[in-house]
CSV table of C-alpha atoms in Angstrom, one decimal:
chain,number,residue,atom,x,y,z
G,1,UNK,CA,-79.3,-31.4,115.3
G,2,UNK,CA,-79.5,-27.9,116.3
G,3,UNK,CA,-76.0,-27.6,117.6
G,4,UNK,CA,-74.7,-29.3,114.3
G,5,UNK,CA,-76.3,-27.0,112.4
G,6,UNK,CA,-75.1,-23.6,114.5
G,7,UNK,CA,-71.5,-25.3,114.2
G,8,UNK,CA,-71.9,-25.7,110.5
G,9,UNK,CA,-72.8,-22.0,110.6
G,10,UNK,CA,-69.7,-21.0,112.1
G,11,UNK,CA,-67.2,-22.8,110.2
G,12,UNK,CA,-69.4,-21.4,107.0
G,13,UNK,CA,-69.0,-18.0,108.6
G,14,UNK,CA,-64.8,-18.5,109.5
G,15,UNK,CA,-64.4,-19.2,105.9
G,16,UNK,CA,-66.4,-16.5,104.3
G,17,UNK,CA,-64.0,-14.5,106.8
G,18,UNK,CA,-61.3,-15.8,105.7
G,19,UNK,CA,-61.8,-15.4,102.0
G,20,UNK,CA,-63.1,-11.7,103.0
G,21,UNK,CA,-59.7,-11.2,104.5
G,22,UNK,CA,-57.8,-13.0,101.7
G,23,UNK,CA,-60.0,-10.5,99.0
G,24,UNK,CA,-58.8,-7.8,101.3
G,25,UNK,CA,-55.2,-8.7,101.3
G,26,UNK,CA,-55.1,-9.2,97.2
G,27,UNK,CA,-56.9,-6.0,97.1
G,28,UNK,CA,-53.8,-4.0,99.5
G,29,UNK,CA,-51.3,-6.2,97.4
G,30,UNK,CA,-53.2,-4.9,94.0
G,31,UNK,CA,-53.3,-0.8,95.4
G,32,UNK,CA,-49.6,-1.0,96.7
G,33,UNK,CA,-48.2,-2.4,93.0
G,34,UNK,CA,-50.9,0.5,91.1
G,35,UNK,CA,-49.0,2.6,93.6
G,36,UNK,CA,-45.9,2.3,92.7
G,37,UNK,CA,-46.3,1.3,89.0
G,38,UNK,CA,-47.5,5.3,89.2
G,39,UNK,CA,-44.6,6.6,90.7
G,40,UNK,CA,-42.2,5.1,88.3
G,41,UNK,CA,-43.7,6.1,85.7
G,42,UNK,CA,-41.4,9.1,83.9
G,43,UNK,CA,-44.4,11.3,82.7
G,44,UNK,CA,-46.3,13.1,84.7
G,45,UNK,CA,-49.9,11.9,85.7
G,46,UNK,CA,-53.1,13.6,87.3
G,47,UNK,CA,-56.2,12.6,88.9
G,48,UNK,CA,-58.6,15.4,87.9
G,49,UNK,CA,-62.1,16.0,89.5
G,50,UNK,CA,-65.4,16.3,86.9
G,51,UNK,CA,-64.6,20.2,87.4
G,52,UNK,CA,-60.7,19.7,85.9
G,53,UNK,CA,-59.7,20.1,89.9
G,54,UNK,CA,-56.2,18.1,90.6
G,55,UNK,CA,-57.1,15.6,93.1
G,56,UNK,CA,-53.8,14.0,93.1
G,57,UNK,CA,-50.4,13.5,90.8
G,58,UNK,CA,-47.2,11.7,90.8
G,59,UNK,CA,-43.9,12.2,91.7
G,60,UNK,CA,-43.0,12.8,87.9
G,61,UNK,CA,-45.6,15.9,88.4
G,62,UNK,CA,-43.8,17.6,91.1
G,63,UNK,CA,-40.1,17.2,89.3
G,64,UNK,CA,-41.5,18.4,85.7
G,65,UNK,CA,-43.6,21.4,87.3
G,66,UNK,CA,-40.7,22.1,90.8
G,67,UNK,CA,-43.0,21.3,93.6
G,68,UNK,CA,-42.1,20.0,96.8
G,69,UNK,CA,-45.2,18.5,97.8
G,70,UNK,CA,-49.0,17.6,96.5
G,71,UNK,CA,-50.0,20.1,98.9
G,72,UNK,CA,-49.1,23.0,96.7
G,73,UNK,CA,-51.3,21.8,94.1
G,74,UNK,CA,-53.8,19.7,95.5
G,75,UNK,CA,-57.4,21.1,95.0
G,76,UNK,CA,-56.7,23.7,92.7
G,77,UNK,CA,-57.6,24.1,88.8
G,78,UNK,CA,-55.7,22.1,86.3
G,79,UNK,CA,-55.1,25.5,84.8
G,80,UNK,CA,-53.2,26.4,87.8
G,81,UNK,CA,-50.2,24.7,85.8
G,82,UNK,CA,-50.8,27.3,82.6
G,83,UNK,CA,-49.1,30.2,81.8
G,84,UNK,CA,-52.6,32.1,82.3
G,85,UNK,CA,-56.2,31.9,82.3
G,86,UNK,CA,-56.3,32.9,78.6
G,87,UNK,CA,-53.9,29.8,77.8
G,88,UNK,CA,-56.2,27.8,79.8
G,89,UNK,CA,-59.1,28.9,78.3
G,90,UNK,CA,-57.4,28.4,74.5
G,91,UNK,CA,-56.8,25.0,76.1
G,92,UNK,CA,-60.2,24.3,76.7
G,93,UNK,CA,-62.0,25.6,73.7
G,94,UNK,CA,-59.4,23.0,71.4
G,95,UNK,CA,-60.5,20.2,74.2
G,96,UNK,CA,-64.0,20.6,74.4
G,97,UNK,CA,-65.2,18.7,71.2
G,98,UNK,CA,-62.5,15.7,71.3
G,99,UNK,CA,-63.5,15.0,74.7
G,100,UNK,CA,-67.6,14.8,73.8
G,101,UNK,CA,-66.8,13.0,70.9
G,102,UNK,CA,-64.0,10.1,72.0
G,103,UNK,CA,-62.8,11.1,76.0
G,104,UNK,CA,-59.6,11.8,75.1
G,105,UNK,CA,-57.5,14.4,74.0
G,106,UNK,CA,-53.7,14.7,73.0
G,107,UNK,CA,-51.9,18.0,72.2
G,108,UNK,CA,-48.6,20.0,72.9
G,109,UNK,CA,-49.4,22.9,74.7
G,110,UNK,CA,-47.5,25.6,76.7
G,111,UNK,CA,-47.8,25.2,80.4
G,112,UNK,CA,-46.1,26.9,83.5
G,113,UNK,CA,-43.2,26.0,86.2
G,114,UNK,CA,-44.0,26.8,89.4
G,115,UNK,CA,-41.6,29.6,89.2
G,116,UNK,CA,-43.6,30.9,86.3
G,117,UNK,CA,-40.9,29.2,83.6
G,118,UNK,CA,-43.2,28.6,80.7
G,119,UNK,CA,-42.0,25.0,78.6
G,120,UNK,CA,-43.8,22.8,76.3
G,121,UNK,CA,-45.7,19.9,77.4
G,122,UNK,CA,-47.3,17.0,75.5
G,123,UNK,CA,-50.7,16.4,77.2
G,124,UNK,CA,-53.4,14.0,77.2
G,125,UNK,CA,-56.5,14.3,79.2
G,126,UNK,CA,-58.7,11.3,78.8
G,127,UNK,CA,-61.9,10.8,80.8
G,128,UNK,CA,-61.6,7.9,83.4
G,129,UNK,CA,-64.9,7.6,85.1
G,130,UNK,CA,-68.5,8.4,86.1
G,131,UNK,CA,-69.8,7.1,88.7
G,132,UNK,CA,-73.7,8.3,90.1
G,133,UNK,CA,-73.3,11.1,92.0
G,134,UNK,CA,-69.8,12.3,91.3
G,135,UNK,CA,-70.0,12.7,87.3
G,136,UNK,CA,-66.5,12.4,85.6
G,137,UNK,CA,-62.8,12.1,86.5
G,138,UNK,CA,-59.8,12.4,84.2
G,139,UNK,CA,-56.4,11.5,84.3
G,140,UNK,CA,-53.9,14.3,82.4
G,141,UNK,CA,-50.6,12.7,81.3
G,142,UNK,CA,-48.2,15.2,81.6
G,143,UNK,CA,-44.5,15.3,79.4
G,144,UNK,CA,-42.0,17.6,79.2
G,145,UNK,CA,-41.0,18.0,75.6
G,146,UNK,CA,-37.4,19.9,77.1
G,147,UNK,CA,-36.4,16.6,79.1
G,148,UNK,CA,-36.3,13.8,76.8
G,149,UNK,CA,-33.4,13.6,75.1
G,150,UNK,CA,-32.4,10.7,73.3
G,151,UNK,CA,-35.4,9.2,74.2
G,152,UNK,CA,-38.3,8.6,71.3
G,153,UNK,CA,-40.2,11.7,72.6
G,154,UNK,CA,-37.1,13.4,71.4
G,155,UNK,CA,-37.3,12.2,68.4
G,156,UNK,CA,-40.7,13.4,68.1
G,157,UNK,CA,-39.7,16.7,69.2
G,158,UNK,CA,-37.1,17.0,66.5
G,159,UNK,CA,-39.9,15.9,63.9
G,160,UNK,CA,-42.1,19.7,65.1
G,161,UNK,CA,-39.4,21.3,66.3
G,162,UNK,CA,-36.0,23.6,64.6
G,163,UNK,CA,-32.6,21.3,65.9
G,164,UNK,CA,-30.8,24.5,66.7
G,165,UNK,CA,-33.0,27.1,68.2
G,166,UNK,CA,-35.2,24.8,69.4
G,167,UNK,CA,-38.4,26.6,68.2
G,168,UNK,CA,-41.2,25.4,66.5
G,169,UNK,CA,-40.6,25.1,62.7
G,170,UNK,CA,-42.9,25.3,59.7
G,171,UNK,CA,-44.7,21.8,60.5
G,172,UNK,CA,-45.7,23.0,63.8
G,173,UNK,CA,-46.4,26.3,63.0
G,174,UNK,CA,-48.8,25.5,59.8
G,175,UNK,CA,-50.5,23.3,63.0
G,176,UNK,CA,-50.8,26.4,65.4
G,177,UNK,CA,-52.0,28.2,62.4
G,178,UNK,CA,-54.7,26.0,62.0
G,179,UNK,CA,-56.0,26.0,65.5
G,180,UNK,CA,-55.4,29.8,65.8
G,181,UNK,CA,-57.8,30.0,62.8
G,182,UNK,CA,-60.4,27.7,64.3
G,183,UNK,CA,-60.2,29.5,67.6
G,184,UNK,CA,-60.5,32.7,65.2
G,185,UNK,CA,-63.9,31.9,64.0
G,186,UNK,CA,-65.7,30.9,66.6
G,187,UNK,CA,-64.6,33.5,69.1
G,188,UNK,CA,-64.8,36.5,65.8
G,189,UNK,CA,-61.5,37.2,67.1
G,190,UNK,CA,-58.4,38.3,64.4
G,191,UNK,CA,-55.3,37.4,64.5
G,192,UNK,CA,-51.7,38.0,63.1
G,193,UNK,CA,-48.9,36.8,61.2
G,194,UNK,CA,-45.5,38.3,61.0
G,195,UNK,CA,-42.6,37.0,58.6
G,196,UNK,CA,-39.4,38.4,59.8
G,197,UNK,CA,-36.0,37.9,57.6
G,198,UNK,CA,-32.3,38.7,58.8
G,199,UNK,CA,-31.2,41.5,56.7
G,200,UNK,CA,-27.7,40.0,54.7
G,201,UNK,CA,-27.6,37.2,57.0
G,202,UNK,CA,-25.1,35.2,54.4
G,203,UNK,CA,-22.5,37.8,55.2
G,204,UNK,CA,-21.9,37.0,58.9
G,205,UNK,CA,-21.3,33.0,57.2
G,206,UNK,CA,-18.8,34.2,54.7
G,207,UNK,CA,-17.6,36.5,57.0
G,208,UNK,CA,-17.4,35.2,60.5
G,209,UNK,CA,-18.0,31.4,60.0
G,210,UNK,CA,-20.8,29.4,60.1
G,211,UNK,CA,-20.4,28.8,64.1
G,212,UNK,CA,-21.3,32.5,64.4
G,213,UNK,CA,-23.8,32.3,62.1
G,214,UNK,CA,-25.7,29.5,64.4
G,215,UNK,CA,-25.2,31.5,67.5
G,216,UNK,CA,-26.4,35.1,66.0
G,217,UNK,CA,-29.9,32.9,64.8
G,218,UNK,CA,-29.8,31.3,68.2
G,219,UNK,CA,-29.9,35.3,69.7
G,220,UNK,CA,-31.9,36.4,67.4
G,221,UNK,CA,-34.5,33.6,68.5
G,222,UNK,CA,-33.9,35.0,72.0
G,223,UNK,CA,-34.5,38.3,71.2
G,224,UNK,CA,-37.7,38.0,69.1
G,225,UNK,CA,-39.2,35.8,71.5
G,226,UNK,CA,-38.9,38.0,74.2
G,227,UNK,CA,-41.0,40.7,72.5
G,228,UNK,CA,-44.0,38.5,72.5
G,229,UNK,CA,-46.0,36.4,75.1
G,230,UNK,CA,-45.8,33.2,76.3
G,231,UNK,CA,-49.3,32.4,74.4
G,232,UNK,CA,-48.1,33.5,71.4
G,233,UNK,CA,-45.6,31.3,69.0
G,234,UNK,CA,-42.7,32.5,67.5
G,235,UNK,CA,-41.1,29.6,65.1
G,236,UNK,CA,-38.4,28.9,62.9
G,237,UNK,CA,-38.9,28.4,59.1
G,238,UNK,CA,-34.9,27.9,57.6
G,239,UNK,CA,-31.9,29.8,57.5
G,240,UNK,CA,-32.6,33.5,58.6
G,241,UNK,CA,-36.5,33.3,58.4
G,242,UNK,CA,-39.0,33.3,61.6
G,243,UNK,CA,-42.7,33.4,61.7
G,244,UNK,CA,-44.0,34.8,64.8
G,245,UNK,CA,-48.4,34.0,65.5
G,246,UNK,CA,-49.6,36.5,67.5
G,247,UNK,CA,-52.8,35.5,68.8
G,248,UNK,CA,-54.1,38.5,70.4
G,249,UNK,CA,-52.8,41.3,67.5
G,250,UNK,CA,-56.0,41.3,65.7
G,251,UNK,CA,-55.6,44.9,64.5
G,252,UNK,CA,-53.0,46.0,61.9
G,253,UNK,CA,-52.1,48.8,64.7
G,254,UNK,CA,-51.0,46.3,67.4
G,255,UNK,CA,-49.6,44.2,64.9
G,256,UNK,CA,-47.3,47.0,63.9
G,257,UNK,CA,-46.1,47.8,67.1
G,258,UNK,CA,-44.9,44.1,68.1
G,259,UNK,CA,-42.5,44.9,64.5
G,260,UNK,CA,-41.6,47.5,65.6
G,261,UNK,CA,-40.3,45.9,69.2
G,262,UNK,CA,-39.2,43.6,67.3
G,263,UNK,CA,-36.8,45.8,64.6
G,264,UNK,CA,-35.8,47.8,67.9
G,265,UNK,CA,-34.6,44.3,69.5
G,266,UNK,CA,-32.1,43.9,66.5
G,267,UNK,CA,-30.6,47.6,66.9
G,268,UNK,CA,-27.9,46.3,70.2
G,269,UNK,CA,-24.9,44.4,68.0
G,270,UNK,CA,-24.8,40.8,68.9
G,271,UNK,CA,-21.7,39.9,70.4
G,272,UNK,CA,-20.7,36.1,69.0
G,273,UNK,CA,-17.5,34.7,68.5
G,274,UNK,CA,-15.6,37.2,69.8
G,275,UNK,CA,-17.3,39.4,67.0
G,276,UNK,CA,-19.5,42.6,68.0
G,277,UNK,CA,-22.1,41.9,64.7
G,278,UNK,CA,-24.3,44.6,63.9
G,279,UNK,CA,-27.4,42.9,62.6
G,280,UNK,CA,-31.0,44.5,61.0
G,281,UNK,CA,-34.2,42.7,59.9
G,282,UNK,CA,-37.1,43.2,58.0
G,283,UNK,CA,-40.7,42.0,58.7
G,284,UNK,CA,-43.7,41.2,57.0
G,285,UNK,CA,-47.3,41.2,58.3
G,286,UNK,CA,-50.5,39.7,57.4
G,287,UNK,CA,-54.1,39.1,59.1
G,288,UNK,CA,-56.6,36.8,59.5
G,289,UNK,CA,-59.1,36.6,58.4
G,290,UNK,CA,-59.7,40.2,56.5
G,291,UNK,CA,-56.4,39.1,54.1
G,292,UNK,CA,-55.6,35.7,54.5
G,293,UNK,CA,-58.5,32.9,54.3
G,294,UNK,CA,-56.2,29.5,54.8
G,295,UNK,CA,-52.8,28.4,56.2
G,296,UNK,CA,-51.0,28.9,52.7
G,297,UNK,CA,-52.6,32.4,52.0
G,298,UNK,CA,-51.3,33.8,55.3
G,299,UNK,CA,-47.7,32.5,54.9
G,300,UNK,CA,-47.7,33.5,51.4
G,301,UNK,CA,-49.2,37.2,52.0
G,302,UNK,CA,-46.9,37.6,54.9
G,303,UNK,CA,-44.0,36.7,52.5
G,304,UNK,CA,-44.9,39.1,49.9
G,305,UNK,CA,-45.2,41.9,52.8
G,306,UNK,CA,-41.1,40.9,53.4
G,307,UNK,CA,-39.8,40.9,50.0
G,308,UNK,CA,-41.8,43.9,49.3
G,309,UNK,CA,-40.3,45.9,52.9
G,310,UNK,CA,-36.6,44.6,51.4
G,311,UNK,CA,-37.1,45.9,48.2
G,312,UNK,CA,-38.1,49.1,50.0
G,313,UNK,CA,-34.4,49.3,51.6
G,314,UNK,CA,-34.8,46.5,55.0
G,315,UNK,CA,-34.7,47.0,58.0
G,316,UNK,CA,-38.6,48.0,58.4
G,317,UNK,CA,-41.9,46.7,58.0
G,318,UNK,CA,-44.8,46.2,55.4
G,319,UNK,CA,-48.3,45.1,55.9
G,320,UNK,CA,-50.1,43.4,53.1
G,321,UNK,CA,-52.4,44.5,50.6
G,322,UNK,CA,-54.1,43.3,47.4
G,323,UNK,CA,-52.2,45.8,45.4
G,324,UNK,CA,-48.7,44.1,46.6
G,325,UNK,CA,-50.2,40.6,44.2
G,326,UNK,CA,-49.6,43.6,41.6
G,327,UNK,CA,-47.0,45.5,42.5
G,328,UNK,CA,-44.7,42.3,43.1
G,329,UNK,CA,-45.5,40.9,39.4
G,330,UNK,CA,-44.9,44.1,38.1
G,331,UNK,CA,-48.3,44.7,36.6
């Protein structure tokens, strides 16, 4: 009876091995398929610690961001991939109250090549679990809004985003406006907004064609842009008009001197078409929140400021003031 029941044990115990080792197999099968439905995916994709550390990515993370290995980024801060701490922190502050309320968040936001190439990304961060003793992880879905054309993330793009300068254009910007202005009030921090026109832009079209005409904008987007930071958005509104949000500027003095960089960038001719075009601009300049409480006040102060430093004989700058509301309806 004895040696019946020990045998019964065993062939109880060979199957529960068996299915153990079956479990174990499905469970290899399972990991290899996650595996590789990761790597093939086209956007980018992190494992983050609770502390936002990158634990591991996917292939799509080291083509979007030029790395050759994991290695380079393993263990370090998901702001490692930002232009800088201050766009990480920005980053953050935005995040914070999406991710208590729902676990997920989903923005476009600047971030950094590894050779320091700054590009717009589409990110979402959405928590992915908590487990006792190790708090939260997060996986950050990472896309590169400068890769996918044709696809429908282009078509996206084009929605936010100027068609031939590739800049932000108003739809965007009245966004960034927004969050510069919610960033504004809690941190007591100002910030600035310049309108800046081409000065007789019309007369390169008539004169020159409209072909030079797209590639003196397309310079002149080069050339404003590089008087700024990366943090800092410079957009496209129509025809010869930019907007440029200066995030740090909170003082009429600092916003004065990026105008002034900027009406210096316009002094080289541009040479387009096989035309040397000599080329001024004017600029208008507004802040929040001492002159401007709301998205439309800002844009429509800052426009006042232009018209009022054309009328004045362009290529210069004027900073709002209450008297302007006056002075431009001729009261």
């Amino acid at each position: 009876m004895i040696a019946k029941d020990v045998e019964k044990s065993k062939e109880q115990i060979m199957e529960e091995l068996a299915d153990s080792r079956s479990c174990e197999r499905a469970l290899r099968v399972s990991e290899t398929l996650y595996r590789d439905l990761i790597e093939c995916a086209s956007d980018g994709l992190l494992v983050l610690s609770a502390d936002k550390q990158i634990l591991s990515c996917n292939r799509a993370v080291l083509d979007i961001f030029d790395l050759n290995s994991l290695d380079a980024i393993q263990g370090k801060s998901f702001g490692a991939l930002f232009p800088s701490e201050t766009t990480y922190d920005d980053f953050q502050e935005i995040m914070a109250p999406f991710m208590e309320e729902a676990g997920l968040f989903d923005t476009e936001w600047t971030m950094s090549r590894h050779e320091g190439e700054a590009f717009w990304a589409g990110i979402t961060l959405r928590l992915a679990s908590q487990t006792p003793g190790n708090g939260a992880h997060y996986v950050a879905g990472i896309r590169d809004l400068t890769l996918h054309q044709g696809s429908e993330l282009q078509a996206a793009f084009a929605v936010t985003h100027d068609v031939l300068t590739g800049l932000p254009n108003r739809l965007l910007l009245n966004d960034r406006i927004e969050l510069a202005m919610l960033q504004s009030r809690r941190r007591q921090q100002p910030f600035t907004l310049l309108l800046i026109d081409l000065d007789d832009f019309n007369h390169v079209n008539t004169s020159y064609g409209y072909m030079a005409g797209d590639a003196l904008l397309k310079a002149s987007a080069r050339r404003i842009g590089v008087m700024v930071r990366n943090e800092d958005t410079v957009a496209r509104l129509g025809n010869d008009e930019f907007a440029v949000l200066l995030f740090a500027a909170g003082h009429k003095g600092d916003a004065i001197g990026i105008a002034r960089k900027v009406l210096n960038a316009f002094q080289e001719p541009f040479e387009v078409a096989g035309h040397s075009i000599q080329m001024t601009a004017s600029v208008g300049i507004t802040l929040f929140p001492d002159e401007s409480a709301s998205v439309d006040e800002l844009l429509r102060h800052a426009g006042l400021a232009l018209q009022h430093a054309k009328e004045l004989g362009r290529n210069g700058y004027e900073c709002y003031t209450p008297d302007l509301e006056y002075e431009m309806a001729g009261v």
